[in-house]
Amino acid sequence: MYKARIIGTGSYLPEKILTNSDLEKMVDTNDEWIITRTGIRQRRIAADNQATSDLALEASKKALITAGLKPEEIELLVVATITPDMPFPSTACVLQAKLGAKNAVCFDLNAACTGFIYGLSCVKQYLQMGTYKTALVVAAETLSSVTDWQDRNTCILFGDGAGAAVLRREETQRGLMEIYLNSDGNYQGLLNMPAGGSRIPATENSVKERLHFLKMKGNEVFKIAIQSMIKAANEVVSRNNLKWEDVKFIIPHQANTRIINAVAKRVGVSMERVFLNIHKYGNMSAATTAVGLDEVIREKDIKEGDLLMLVAFGAGFTSGACLIRW
Ligand code: ACO
């Protein structure tokens, strides 16, 4: 049985750090509120000359080094992002040129914070079917470019970053196992960026009305985020007849520590096995689980055969979970 196995990961975080006390000078907020309500202490912000493809490039280079592959060996390149360099061409094509992945078929995918899991699911099909042998999935976001720095409800939450994974078709028991995905477009009004597309093209008015920024009804999203992540996580465990003790590490999307705590409590997993980096980076949308996976692989004692789980929720709404046998 062929599997899509992750043979290398990498991540990149921009150098600039924006702390909670920096934000206190920008909007009416305070360090204590941000830490107790979200768990975030600081976030990374891309430099003025860095677009999403630039962050993606650094993460991809690291993933390729770990995998021991050259860019031209990549046959499929998927970028998951809600903050592409521009509406078109795809950031995947922009990245292809920068990276020199000249033999890759490239496209972007938008599933917001669940984007990395959707990306893995997509390449899994191509690799298992034998269409391609080697793929690169990159989740990269420059959320600072769509954050309204005058809106205290949202600007404290987000950060920039990128994570990447190289996958190869192999005859093995290791690799991507079960992936569960879900989408529900009925909630699109709770979390979106209204302008800049065909519904509200850019005009002087759309800019004046600040419609080119991310809008979120946070407390309405909160409960659905918890329920959706619990459902996704339980699905992949039960479909494989596993017990929660079998999963060595859970790498959840990092939107809010309270969401992660609630999910862990409800499924009955101790927080020792739940990876957290929200305090350092905030919510990086699709990049969050990709960076998390890379950090878990590099920092934790992960051995061959260990089971890891990614679980996420985001705009759309989308949700998903992915079980990986390392
Ligand atoms: N500093 C101080 N006070 C604030 C701030 C701030 N930065 N932001 C809001 N407040 C105030 C509000 O104005 C409100 O005051 P009021 O009671 O006087 O009206 C009070 O704090 C409580 O506001 P809530 O919005 O109810 O706060 P809540 O506890 O819900 O926390 C948060 C807000 C952090 C946004 C939370 O709701 C959340 O994490 N939501 C889910 C986010 C999520 O999962 N998003 C999906 C992924 S993102 C993506 O896909 C791109």
PDB file of C-alpha atoms and ligand atoms in Angstrom, residues 28-30 33-34 37-38 82 112-113 152-153 156-158 191 214 216 218-219 221-222 225 253 255-256 258-259 283 285 313-315, ligand 1:
ATOM      1  CA  ASP A  28      -6.818  50.440  23.870  1.00  0.00           C
ATOM      2  CA  THR A  29      -5.644  47.087  25.215  1.00  0.00           C
ATOM      3  CA  ASN A  30      -3.291  45.664  27.809  1.00  0.00           C
ATOM      4  CA  TRP A  33      -6.153  41.089  28.881  1.00  0.00           C
ATOM      5  CA  ILE A  34      -4.362  39.639  25.871  1.00  0.00           C
ATOM      6  CA  ARG A  37      -8.065  35.948  27.017  1.00  0.00           C
ATOM      7  CA  THR A  38      -5.822  34.477  24.321  1.00  0.00           C
ATOM      8  CA  ILE A  82      -5.415  33.482   2.625  1.00  0.00           C
ATOM      9  CA  ALA A 112      -7.960  29.618   6.011  1.00  0.00           C
ATOM     10  CA  CYS A 113      -6.554  28.173   9.246  1.00  0.00           C
ATOM     11  CA  ARG A 152      -8.385  45.911  19.155  1.00  0.00           C
ATOM     12  CA  ASN A 153     -10.778  42.981  18.753  1.00  0.00           C
ATOM     13  CA  ILE A 156      -3.924  41.437  18.960  1.00  0.00           C
ATOM     14  CA  LEU A 157      -4.529  37.949  17.565  1.00  0.00           C
ATOM     15  CA  PHE A 158      -2.545  37.497  14.376  1.00  0.00           C
ATOM     16  CA  LEU A 191     -15.075  35.723   9.729  1.00  0.00           C
ATOM     17  CA  LEU A 214     -10.047  40.885   8.291  1.00  0.00           C
ATOM     18  CA  MET A 216     -14.272  38.587  12.948  1.00  0.00           C
ATOM     19  CA  GLY A 218     -14.739  36.498  17.848  1.00  0.00           C
ATOM     20  CA  ASN A 219     -17.032  35.286  20.583  1.00  0.00           C
ATOM     21  CA  VAL A 221     -16.643  31.966  16.358  1.00  0.00           C
ATOM     22  CA  PHE A 222     -15.246  30.749  19.680  1.00  0.00           C
ATOM     23  CA  ALA A 225     -14.224  26.490  16.873  1.00  0.00           C
ATOM     24  CA  HIS A 253      -4.408  25.323  15.402  1.00  0.00           C
ATOM     25  CA  ALA A 255      -6.178  30.745  17.739  1.00  0.00           C
ATOM     26  CA  ASN A 256      -6.692  30.920  21.486  1.00  0.00           C
ATOM     27  CA  ARG A 258      -8.743  28.734  25.910  1.00  0.00           C
ATOM     28  CA  ILE A 259      -9.988  26.986  22.770  1.00  0.00           C
ATOM     29  CA  ASN A 283      -2.528  32.914  15.146  1.00  0.00           C
ATOM     30  CA  SER A 285      -3.809  30.920  10.069  1.00  0.00           C
ATOM     31  CA  PHE A 313     -10.531  25.279  12.408  1.00  0.00           C
ATOM     32  CA  GLY A 314     -10.860  28.471  10.379  1.00  0.00           C
ATOM     33  CA  ALA A 315     -12.763  30.835   8.129  1.00  0.00           C
TER      34      ALA A 315
HETATM   35  N1  ACO B   1      -8.145  44.519  24.835  1.00  0.00           N
HETATM   36  C1  ACO B   1      -9.005  44.811  25.826  1.00  0.00           C
HETATM   37  N2  ACO B   1     -10.327  44.553  25.754  1.00  0.00           N
HETATM   38  C2  ACO B   1     -10.786  43.971  24.630  1.00  0.00           C
HETATM   39  C3  ACO B   1      -9.947  43.668  23.565  1.00  0.00           C
HETATM   40  C4  ACO B   1      -8.573  43.952  23.694  1.00  0.00           C
HETATM   41  N3  ACO B   1      -7.687  43.688  22.736  1.00  0.00           N
HETATM   42  N4  ACO B   1     -10.683  43.094  22.598  1.00  0.00           N
HETATM   43  C5  ACO B   1     -11.945  43.047  23.025  1.00  0.00           C
HETATM   44  N5  ACO B   1     -12.015  43.610  24.275  1.00  0.00           N
HETATM   45  C6  ACO B   1     -13.196  43.762  25.099  1.00  0.00           C
HETATM   46  C7  ACO B   1     -14.479  43.788  24.288  1.00  0.00           C
HETATM   47  O1  ACO B   1     -14.722  45.088  23.775  1.00  0.00           O
HETATM   48  C8  ACO B   1     -15.486  43.366  25.294  1.00  0.00           C
HETATM   49  O2  ACO B   1     -15.798  44.469  26.108  1.00  0.00           O
HETATM   50  P1  ACO B   1     -17.324  44.738  26.579  1.00  0.00           P
HETATM   51  O3  ACO B   1     -17.691  43.517  27.399  1.00  0.00           O
HETATM   52  O4  ACO B   1     -17.207  45.994  27.340  1.00  0.00           O
HETATM   53  O5  ACO B   1     -18.096  44.828  25.306  1.00  0.00           O
HETATM   54  C9  ACO B   1     -14.734  42.360  26.169  1.00  0.00           C
HETATM   55  O6  ACO B   1     -13.338  42.639  25.957  1.00  0.00           O
HETATM   56  C10 ACO B   1     -15.011  40.916  25.807  1.00  0.00           C
HETATM   57  O7  ACO B   1     -14.941  40.775  24.397  1.00  0.00           O
HETATM   58  P2  ACO B   1     -15.199  39.389  23.677  1.00  0.00           P
HETATM   59  O8  ACO B   1     -15.075  39.562  22.204  1.00  0.00           O
HETATM   60  O9  ACO B   1     -16.464  38.792  24.231  1.00  0.00           O
HETATM   61  O10 ACO B   1     -13.936  38.574  24.224  1.00  0.00           O
HETATM   62  P3  ACO B   1     -13.669  37.024  24.157  1.00  0.00           P
HETATM   63  O11 ACO B   1     -13.441  36.510  25.512  1.00  0.00           O
HETATM   64  O12 ACO B   1     -14.661  36.308  23.270  1.00  0.00           O
HETATM   65  O13 ACO B   1     -12.260  36.994  23.401  1.00  0.00           O
HETATM   66  C11 ACO B   1     -11.380  36.477  21.229  1.00  0.00           C
HETATM   67  C12 ACO B   1     -12.129  37.504  22.094  1.00  0.00           C
HETATM   68  C13 ACO B   1      -9.975  36.354  21.794  1.00  0.00           C
HETATM   69  C14 ACO B   1     -11.330  37.015  19.817  1.00  0.00           C
HETATM   70  C15 ACO B   1     -12.099  35.106  21.259  1.00  0.00           C
HETATM   71  O14 ACO B   1     -13.464  35.290  21.065  1.00  0.00           O
HETATM   72  C16 ACO B   1     -11.591  34.112  20.234  1.00  0.00           C
HETATM   73  O15 ACO B   1     -10.500  33.603  20.364  1.00  0.00           O
HETATM   74  N6  ACO B   1     -12.433  33.733  19.220  1.00  0.00           N
HETATM   75  C17 ACO B   1     -12.161  32.647  18.280  1.00  0.00           C
HETATM   76  C18 ACO B   1     -11.104  32.994  17.276  1.00  0.00           C
HETATM   77  C19 ACO B   1     -10.968  31.863  16.256  1.00  0.00           C
HETATM   78  O16 ACO B   1     -10.927  30.702  16.577  1.00  0.00           O
HETATM   79  N7  ACO B   1     -10.900  32.229  14.968  1.00  0.00           N
HETATM   80  C20 ACO B   1     -10.851  31.245  13.928  1.00  0.00           C
HETATM   81  C21 ACO B   1      -9.556  31.147  13.318  1.00  0.00           C
HETATM   82  S1  ACO B   1      -8.984  32.658  12.597  1.00  0.00           S
HETATM   83  C22 ACO B   1      -8.963  32.476  10.841  1.00  0.00           C
HETATM   84  O17 ACO B   1      -9.493  31.573  10.276  1.00  0.00           O
HETATM   85  C23 ACO B   1      -8.234  33.552  10.068  1.00  0.00           C
END
